[in-house]
Amino acid sequence: MQVSVESTGSIGRKMTVEVPAERIEQSVESRLRSMVKRVRLDGFRPGKVPFNVVKSRYGDSVRQEVIGEVLEHTFRDASVQQNLRVAGLPQIELQALAVGQPLVYVANFDVYPEFTVADVAGLEVKRPVAEVQDADIDKMLDTIRKQQREWKDADRAAQSGDLVLIDFEGTLDGEAFTGGTAQNYSVELGAGRMLPDFEAALIGMQVGETKTADVSFPEDYQAENLKGKTAQFKLTVHKVQEESLPEVNAEFIKQFGVEDGSMESFREEVKKNMTRELGNALKAQVKQQVMEGLSSLHEIELPSALVKDEIQHVREEFSQSTGTPANNIPDDLFQPQAARRVKLGLIVGEIIRQKGLQRDPARVDAMLETLAASYEDPAALINYYRTNRQAMQTVEAAVMEDMIVEWVLDQAQVTDEARDFESVMNRKQEPAAA
């Protein structure tokens, strides 16, 4: 096998490979002869089909199979021979494919970029610090009550906090528009899920009442035809209901697995769950800062094949999370997030490689225990991970990322920042790494 490599850029490579004809022909011959005993054709006894008949019938398809395998194996062997760290799948172009002649092909691909891990000593990280307070537990208990609330008919005008069942018909300049009409639609007043003018118009309305109200759409509204416009909505109220909160008694408490039904035990259980969630949120926010800091310290040319693959992963995640097919959405919309993930993945991988970080089995076990703690059957979840290699790899990758975060924090300029539970938990988080 003859191999030559050219650089087409800082990470681009063009590799030409010539495979001797004998390797192809011998593999084709061997495979066809092994088929003779298995092939069944009309007019011949099993195992007695002549070789020339087998070759005539199956020669072309066997040759294609052999060539596919040879391309895969020789590209891999040539990459190892040339000490190339190939990033993603290559684009292969066949140059010569004649029977009895050497197989020649050209592979274009990117290699992983080579770079030195930046000095992180000057990186500034604000580490949020918070604890669960009694007032936070009180608010959580109120939230839990609201989650178990019931709605009861109210014989009065609608007010903030009520649930109203309505019909509405929206028009713009006298014309109906898409999404502007609905029947028996529930609106929780004060929840902020509808436009302010829409909710305000329902305040004070009685069951059976109908009125028309002006509703202004914001300039950044998602529907282009409604941005900054004022529409007219005909509103009809069918039902007004007020919330009825359950009493927090022993019966209520036992629903949440607190066997003794006491408020003291309930508060302890709630605090334990809140503390776990707070810890996860604090950890995630520090990790996000560290990863963003690492990204800002490195300028890396990204292998296009890796970005293309990651775009597909982001597309699939979007489709799963929204329940909306995303095949027709342009790649450009997913490219920034995909590129960010690839860049962080390269940085994380290079830190692991250059700093010689090793997977810590004890930390993997500890993370599994933490993940399983909130499940009804922790042992079953742990067993699932241990028997599912792909799932286990996600845990191992997360542990390695934690080790990198700690490595950065040991050297960076870290300042603790006092925060309260609500501000930490309500902060929207972006995924820090793939």
Coordinates of C-alpha atoms in Angstrom, one line a residue:
M1 CA 0.0 0.0 0.0
Q2 CA 1.4 3.4 -1.0
V3 CA 0.3 6.5 0.9
S4 CA 1.0 10.2 0.3
V5 CA -0.4 13.1 2.4
E6 CA -0.7 16.8 1.6
S7 CA -1.8 19.7 3.8
T8 CA -4.8 21.6 2.5
G9 CA -4.9 24.0 5.5
S10 CA -4.0 24.1 9.1
I11 CA -6.1 21.1 9.9
G12 CA -7.1 20.0 6.3
R13 CA -5.4 16.9 4.8
K14 CA -5.5 15.2 1.4
M15 CA -4.4 11.6 1.5
T16 CA -3.8 9.5 -1.6
V17 CA -3.8 5.8 -1.2
E18 CA -2.9 3.1 -3.7
V19 CA -3.9 -0.5 -2.9
P20 CA -2.3 -3.3 -4.9
A21 CA -4.6 -5.1 -7.3
E22 CA -3.7 -8.5 -5.8
R23 CA -5.3 -7.5 -2.5
I24 CA -8.6 -6.8 -4.1
E25 CA -8.6 -9.8 -6.5
Q26 CA -7.5 -12.3 -3.9
S27 CA -10.2 -11.1 -1.5
V28 CA -12.9 -11.3 -4.2
E29 CA -11.7 -14.7 -5.3
S30 CA -11.6 -16.1 -1.8
R31 CA -15.1 -14.8 -0.9
L32 CA -16.6 -16.1 -4.1
R33 CA -15.1 -19.6 -3.5
S34 CA -16.5 -19.6 0.0
M35 CA -19.9 -19.0 -1.5
V36 CA -19.9 -22.1 -3.7
K37 CA -21.0 -24.5 -1.0
R38 CA -23.7 -22.2 0.2
V39 CA -25.3 -20.9 -3.0
R40 CA -28.5 -22.4 -4.2
L41 CA -29.5 -22.0 -7.8
D42 CA -32.2 -23.7 -9.9
G43 CA -30.8 -26.6 -11.9
F44 CA -27.9 -27.3 -9.6
R45 CA -27.6 -29.5 -6.5
P46 CA -26.7 -27.7 -3.3
G47 CA -23.0 -27.2 -3.1
K48 CA -22.5 -28.1 -6.7
V49 CA -22.9 -24.8 -8.5
P50 CA -19.8 -24.2 -10.7
F51 CA -17.4 -21.5 -9.6
N52 CA -17.7 -19.6 -13.0
V53 CA -21.5 -19.5 -12.5
V54 CA -21.2 -18.1 -9.0
K55 CA -18.6 -15.6 -10.2
S56 CA -20.9 -14.5 -13.1
R57 CA -23.9 -14.1 -10.8
Y58 CA -22.3 -12.6 -7.7
G59 CA -18.9 -11.2 -8.8
D60 CA -19.9 -7.5 -9.1
S61 CA -21.7 -7.3 -5.8
V62 CA -18.9 -9.2 -4.0
R63 CA -16.4 -6.8 -5.5
Q64 CA -18.3 -3.8 -4.3
E65 CA -18.4 -5.3 -0.7
V66 CA -14.7 -6.0 -0.8
I67 CA -13.9 -2.5 -2.1
G68 CA -16.0 -0.9 0.7
E69 CA -14.2 -2.9 3.3
V70 CA -10.8 -2.2 1.8
L71 CA -11.5 1.5 1.7
E72 CA -12.4 1.4 5.4
H73 CA -9.5 -0.7 6.5
T74 CA -6.8 0.9 4.4
F75 CA -7.8 4.4 5.4
R76 CA -7.6 3.5 9.1
D77 CA -4.3 1.8 8.6
A78 CA -2.9 4.7 6.5
S79 CA -4.0 7.2 9.1
V80 CA -2.2 5.2 11.9
Q81 CA 0.9 4.8 9.6
Q82 CA 1.0 8.6 9.1
N83 CA 0.3 9.5 12.7
L84 CA -2.9 11.4 11.8
R85 CA -5.6 12.0 14.4
V86 CA -8.6 12.1 12.0
A87 CA -11.6 14.2 13.1
G88 CA -14.8 12.8 11.7
L89 CA -15.5 10.8 8.5
P90 CA -13.4 11.5 5.4
Q91 CA -14.7 12.4 2.0
I92 CA -13.4 9.7 -0.3
E93 CA -13.1 10.0 -4.1
L94 CA -12.2 6.9 -6.2
Q95 CA -9.5 7.6 -8.8
A96 CA -8.9 4.2 -10.3
L97 CA -11.2 1.1 -10.0
A98 CA -10.5 -1.1 -13.0
V99 CA -10.4 -4.9 -12.5
G100 CA -6.9 -6.2 -12.3
Q101 CA -5.5 -2.7 -11.7
P102 CA -4.5 -1.0 -8.4
L103 CA -7.3 0.7 -6.4
V104 CA -6.4 4.4 -6.0
Y105 CA -8.5 6.8 -4.0
V106 CA -8.1 10.3 -2.4
A107 CA -9.4 11.0 1.0
N108 CA -10.1 14.6 2.2
F109 CA -10.5 15.2 5.9
D110 CA -9.6 17.3 8.9
V111 CA -7.3 16.3 11.7
Y112 CA -7.8 17.3 15.3
P113 CA -6.2 20.8 15.8
E114 CA -3.0 20.9 17.9
F115 CA -2.9 23.6 20.5
T116 CA -1.4 24.2 23.9
V117 CA -3.8 24.5 26.9
A118 CA -3.9 28.2 27.9
D119 CA -2.7 29.5 31.3
V120 CA -5.9 29.8 33.4
A121 CA -4.3 31.7 36.3
G122 CA -5.8 35.0 35.3
L123 CA -9.3 33.6 34.7
E124 CA -11.9 35.2 37.1
V125 CA -14.7 33.1 38.5
K126 CA -17.4 34.3 40.7
R127 CA -18.5 31.3 42.7
P128 CA -22.1 31.6 44.0
V129 CA -22.6 30.5 47.6
A130 CA -26.1 30.0 49.1
E131 CA -27.9 27.9 51.7
V132 CA -31.5 26.9 52.1
Q133 CA -33.2 29.1 54.7
D134 CA -36.5 28.6 56.7
A135 CA -38.2 31.2 54.5
D136 CA -37.2 29.3 51.4
I137 CA -38.8 26.1 52.9
D138 CA -41.9 28.1 53.6
K139 CA -42.1 29.3 50.0
M140 CA -41.6 25.7 48.8
L141 CA -44.4 24.4 51.0
D142 CA -46.7 27.1 49.4
T143 CA -45.6 25.9 46.0
I144 CA -46.3 22.3 46.9
R145 CA -49.8 23.3 48.1
K146 CA -50.4 25.2 44.9
Q147 CA -49.4 22.1 42.9
Q148 CA -52.1 20.1 44.7
R149 CA -54.8 22.9 44.5
E150 CA -58.3 22.4 43.2
W151 CA -60.5 24.9 41.3
K152 CA -64.0 25.7 42.5
D153 CA -66.6 27.8 40.7
A154 CA -66.9 31.3 42.0
D155 CA -70.1 33.3 41.9
R156 CA -68.5 36.7 41.3
A157 CA -66.5 38.7 38.8
A158 CA -63.1 37.4 37.7
Q159 CA -60.0 38.6 39.6
S160 CA -56.3 38.0 39.6
G161 CA -55.5 34.4 40.6
D162 CA -58.7 33.0 39.2
L163 CA -59.0 30.5 36.4
V164 CA -61.4 31.6 33.7
L165 CA -62.8 29.5 30.8
I166 CA -63.4 31.7 27.8
D167 CA -64.0 32.0 24.0
F168 CA -62.0 34.6 22.1
E169 CA -62.0 35.9 18.6
G170 CA -59.2 38.2 17.5
T171 CA -59.1 40.5 14.5
L172 CA -56.6 42.9 13.0
D173 CA -58.0 45.7 10.9
G174 CA -61.2 43.7 10.8
E175 CA -59.6 40.5 9.6
A176 CA -59.2 37.3 11.6
F177 CA -55.6 36.0 11.9
T178 CA -53.9 32.7 12.6
G179 CA -54.0 31.7 16.3
G180 CA -56.4 34.5 17.2
T181 CA -59.5 32.3 17.9
A182 CA -60.2 29.6 20.4
Q183 CA -63.2 28.1 22.3
N184 CA -63.3 26.9 25.9
Y185 CA -59.8 28.2 26.5
S186 CA -58.5 28.3 30.2
V187 CA -56.6 31.3 31.4
E188 CA -55.0 31.7 34.8
L189 CA -55.2 35.4 35.6
G190 CA -52.0 36.8 36.9
A191 CA -49.8 33.9 35.7
G192 CA -48.5 36.0 32.8
R193 CA -49.0 33.4 30.1
M194 CA -51.1 35.8 28.1
L195 CA -50.5 39.3 26.9
P196 CA -51.0 41.9 29.6
D197 CA -53.9 43.7 27.8
F198 CA -55.6 40.3 27.3
E199 CA -55.5 39.4 31.0
A200 CA -56.4 42.9 32.1
A201 CA -59.5 42.8 29.9
L202 CA -60.8 39.7 31.7
I203 CA -60.5 41.2 35.2
G204 CA -63.9 42.1 36.4
M205 CA -65.9 40.1 33.8
Q206 CA -68.8 37.9 34.9
V207 CA -69.9 34.5 33.7
G208 CA -71.9 35.0 30.5
E209 CA -70.5 38.4 29.8
T210 CA -69.1 39.3 26.4
K211 CA -67.0 42.4 25.5
T212 CA -64.4 43.5 22.9
A213 CA -61.0 44.8 24.1
D214 CA -57.9 46.2 22.4
V215 CA -54.8 44.1 22.9
S216 CA -51.3 45.4 22.0
F217 CA -48.6 43.0 20.8
P218 CA -45.0 43.8 21.7
E219 CA -42.4 44.8 19.0
D220 CA -40.5 41.5 19.6
Y221 CA -43.6 39.3 19.2
Q222 CA -42.8 36.0 17.4
A223 CA -45.5 36.4 14.7
E224 CA -44.2 38.9 12.1
N225 CA -47.7 40.2 11.1
L226 CA -48.5 41.1 14.8
K227 CA -45.3 42.8 15.9
G228 CA -46.2 46.2 17.5
K229 CA -49.8 46.0 16.3
T230 CA -53.0 46.4 18.3
A231 CA -55.7 43.8 17.7
Q232 CA -59.3 43.6 18.8
F233 CA -60.5 40.6 20.8
K234 CA -64.1 39.6 21.4
L235 CA -64.0 37.8 24.8
T236 CA -66.8 35.6 26.3
V237 CA -66.5 34.2 29.8
H238 CA -68.1 30.8 30.5
K239 CA -66.7 30.0 33.9
V240 CA -64.9 31.7 36.8
Q241 CA -63.1 29.5 39.3
E242 CA -61.0 30.3 42.4
E243 CA -58.3 28.1 43.8
S244 CA -58.8 25.9 46.8
L245 CA -55.6 25.0 48.6
P246 CA -55.4 21.8 50.5
E247 CA -54.7 21.8 54.2
V248 CA -51.2 20.6 55.1
N249 CA -52.1 17.9 57.6
A250 CA -50.8 14.4 58.2
E251 CA -52.8 12.9 55.3
F252 CA -51.4 15.5 52.9
I253 CA -47.9 15.0 54.1
K254 CA -48.0 11.2 53.8
Q255 CA -48.6 11.6 50.1
F256 CA -45.0 12.6 49.8
G257 CA -43.5 9.5 51.4
V258 CA -43.2 11.0 54.9
E259 CA -44.5 8.1 56.9
D260 CA -45.0 9.8 60.3
G261 CA -47.0 12.6 58.7
S262 CA -45.4 15.3 60.9
M263 CA -44.7 18.8 59.8
E264 CA -41.2 18.6 61.2
S265 CA -40.3 15.5 59.1
F266 CA -42.0 17.0 56.1
R267 CA -39.9 20.2 56.4
E268 CA -36.7 18.1 56.8
E269 CA -37.5 16.1 53.7
V270 CA -38.3 19.2 51.7
K271 CA -35.1 20.9 52.9
K272 CA -33.1 17.8 51.9
N273 CA -34.5 17.9 48.4
M274 CA -34.0 21.6 48.1
T275 CA -30.4 21.4 49.3
R276 CA -29.6 18.7 46.7
E277 CA -31.2 20.9 43.9
L278 CA -29.4 24.0 45.2
G279 CA -26.1 22.2 45.2
N280 CA -26.6 21.0 41.6
A281 CA -27.5 24.5 40.5
L282 CA -24.5 26.1 42.2
K283 CA -22.2 23.5 40.7
A284 CA -23.8 24.1 37.2
Q285 CA -23.3 27.8 37.4
V286 CA -19.6 27.5 38.4
K287 CA -19.1 24.9 35.6
Q288 CA -20.7 27.3 33.1
Q289 CA -18.4 30.1 34.0
V290 CA -15.3 27.8 33.8
M291 CA -16.3 26.4 30.4
E292 CA -17.0 29.9 29.0
G293 CA -13.7 31.1 30.4
L294 CA -11.8 28.2 28.8
S295 CA -13.5 28.8 25.5
S296 CA -12.6 32.5 25.6
L297 CA -8.9 31.6 26.2
H298 CA -8.6 29.4 23.2
E299 CA -8.8 30.1 19.5
I300 CA -9.2 26.9 17.6
E301 CA -10.1 26.0 14.0
L302 CA -12.9 23.5 14.3
P303 CA -13.0 20.3 12.1
S304 CA -16.0 20.8 9.8
A305 CA -17.0 17.1 10.0
L306 CA -17.3 17.3 13.8
V307 CA -19.4 20.5 13.7
K308 CA -21.7 18.9 11.0
D309 CA -22.2 15.8 13.2
E310 CA -23.0 17.9 16.2
I311 CA -25.5 20.0 14.3
Q312 CA -27.4 16.8 13.7
H313 CA -27.3 16.0 17.5
V314 CA -28.6 19.5 18.3
R315 CA -31.3 19.1 15.7
E316 CA -32.4 15.8 17.2
E317 CA -32.4 17.3 20.8
F318 CA -34.5 20.3 19.6
S319 CA -37.0 17.9 17.9
Q320 CA -37.3 15.7 21.0
S321 CA -37.7 18.7 23.4
T322 CA -40.2 20.5 21.4
G323 CA -42.0 17.6 19.7
T324 CA -41.5 19.4 16.4
P325 CA -39.9 17.9 13.3
A326 CA -36.7 19.8 12.6
N327 CA -35.5 18.3 9.4
N328 CA -36.4 21.4 7.4
I329 CA -34.8 23.9 9.8
P330 CA -31.6 25.3 8.2
D331 CA -28.3 24.1 9.7
D332 CA -27.3 27.7 10.3
L333 CA -29.7 28.0 13.2
F334 CA -28.1 25.1 15.1
Q335 CA -24.5 25.8 14.0
P336 CA -23.5 28.3 16.9
Q337 CA -24.5 25.8 19.6
A338 CA -22.9 22.9 17.8
A339 CA -19.7 24.8 17.2
R340 CA -19.6 25.8 20.9
R341 CA -20.0 22.2 22.0
V342 CA -17.3 21.0 19.6
K343 CA -14.9 23.7 20.8
L344 CA -15.4 22.8 24.4
G345 CA -15.1 19.1 23.7
L346 CA -11.7 19.7 22.0
I347 CA -10.5 21.9 24.9
V348 CA -11.7 19.3 27.5
G349 CA -10.0 16.5 25.6
E350 CA -6.8 18.4 25.2
I351 CA -6.7 19.2 28.9
I352 CA -7.2 15.5 29.7
R353 CA -4.5 14.5 27.3
Q354 CA -1.9 17.2 28.2
K355 CA -2.4 17.1 31.9
G356 CA -2.7 13.3 32.1
L357 CA -6.0 13.3 34.0
Q358 CA -7.3 9.8 34.7
R359 CA -10.8 8.5 35.3
D360 CA -11.4 8.1 39.0
P361 CA -13.7 5.1 39.7
A362 CA -14.5 6.3 43.2
R363 CA -15.8 9.6 41.8
V364 CA -17.8 7.7 39.2
D365 CA -19.4 5.6 42.0
A366 CA -20.2 8.8 44.0
M367 CA -21.8 10.5 41.0
L368 CA -24.0 7.4 40.4
E369 CA -25.1 7.5 44.1
T370 CA -26.0 11.2 43.7
L371 CA -27.9 10.6 40.5
A372 CA -29.8 7.7 42.1
A373 CA -30.6 9.5 45.4
S374 CA -33.8 11.1 44.1
Y375 CA -35.2 8.0 42.6
E376 CA -37.6 5.6 44.3
D377 CA -35.4 2.6 43.5
P378 CA -31.8 3.9 43.5
A379 CA -30.3 0.4 43.1
A380 CA -32.3 -0.2 39.9
L381 CA -31.0 3.1 38.4
I382 CA -27.4 2.3 39.3
N383 CA -27.7 -1.1 37.8
Y384 CA -29.1 0.4 34.6
Y385 CA -26.0 2.6 34.3
R386 CA -23.6 -0.2 35.0
T387 CA -25.2 -2.5 32.4
N388 CA -25.5 0.2 29.7
R389 CA -22.1 1.3 28.4
Q390 CA -23.3 4.3 26.6
A391 CA -25.2 5.6 29.6
M392 CA -22.1 4.9 31.8
Q393 CA -19.9 6.9 29.4
T394 CA -22.0 10.0 30.0
V395 CA -21.4 9.7 33.8
E396 CA -17.7 9.1 33.3
A397 CA -17.6 12.2 31.0
A398 CA -19.4 14.3 33.6
V399 CA -16.9 13.2 36.3
M400 CA -14.0 14.1 34.0
E401 CA -15.5 17.5 33.4
D402 CA -15.9 18.0 37.2
M403 CA -12.2 17.2 37.6
I404 CA -11.3 19.8 34.9
V405 CA -13.5 22.4 36.7
E406 CA -11.6 21.7 39.9
W407 CA -8.3 21.9 38.1
V408 CA -9.2 25.4 36.8
L409 CA -10.6 26.6 40.1
D410 CA -7.3 25.6 41.8
Q411 CA -5.5 28.1 39.6
A412 CA -8.0 30.7 38.7
Q413 CA -9.0 33.9 40.6
V414 CA -12.1 32.7 42.5
T415 CA -14.3 35.0 44.4
D416 CA -17.2 33.8 46.5
E417 CA -20.5 35.6 45.9
A418 CA -23.3 35.4 48.5
R419 CA -26.6 34.5 46.9
D420 CA -30.1 33.5 48.0
F421 CA -31.9 30.3 47.1
E422 CA -34.4 31.9 44.8
S423 CA -31.9 33.9 42.7
V424 CA -29.8 30.8 42.2
M425 CA -32.6 28.5 41.2
N426 CA -34.4 31.0 39.0
R427 CA -31.3 31.7 36.9
K428 CA -31.6 30.2 33.4
Q429 CA -28.8 27.8 32.6
E430 CA -27.2 27.0 29.3
P431 CA -25.6 23.6 28.9
A432 CA -21.9 24.0 29.6
A433 CA -20.5 21.2 27.5
A434 CA -21.5 18.3 25.3

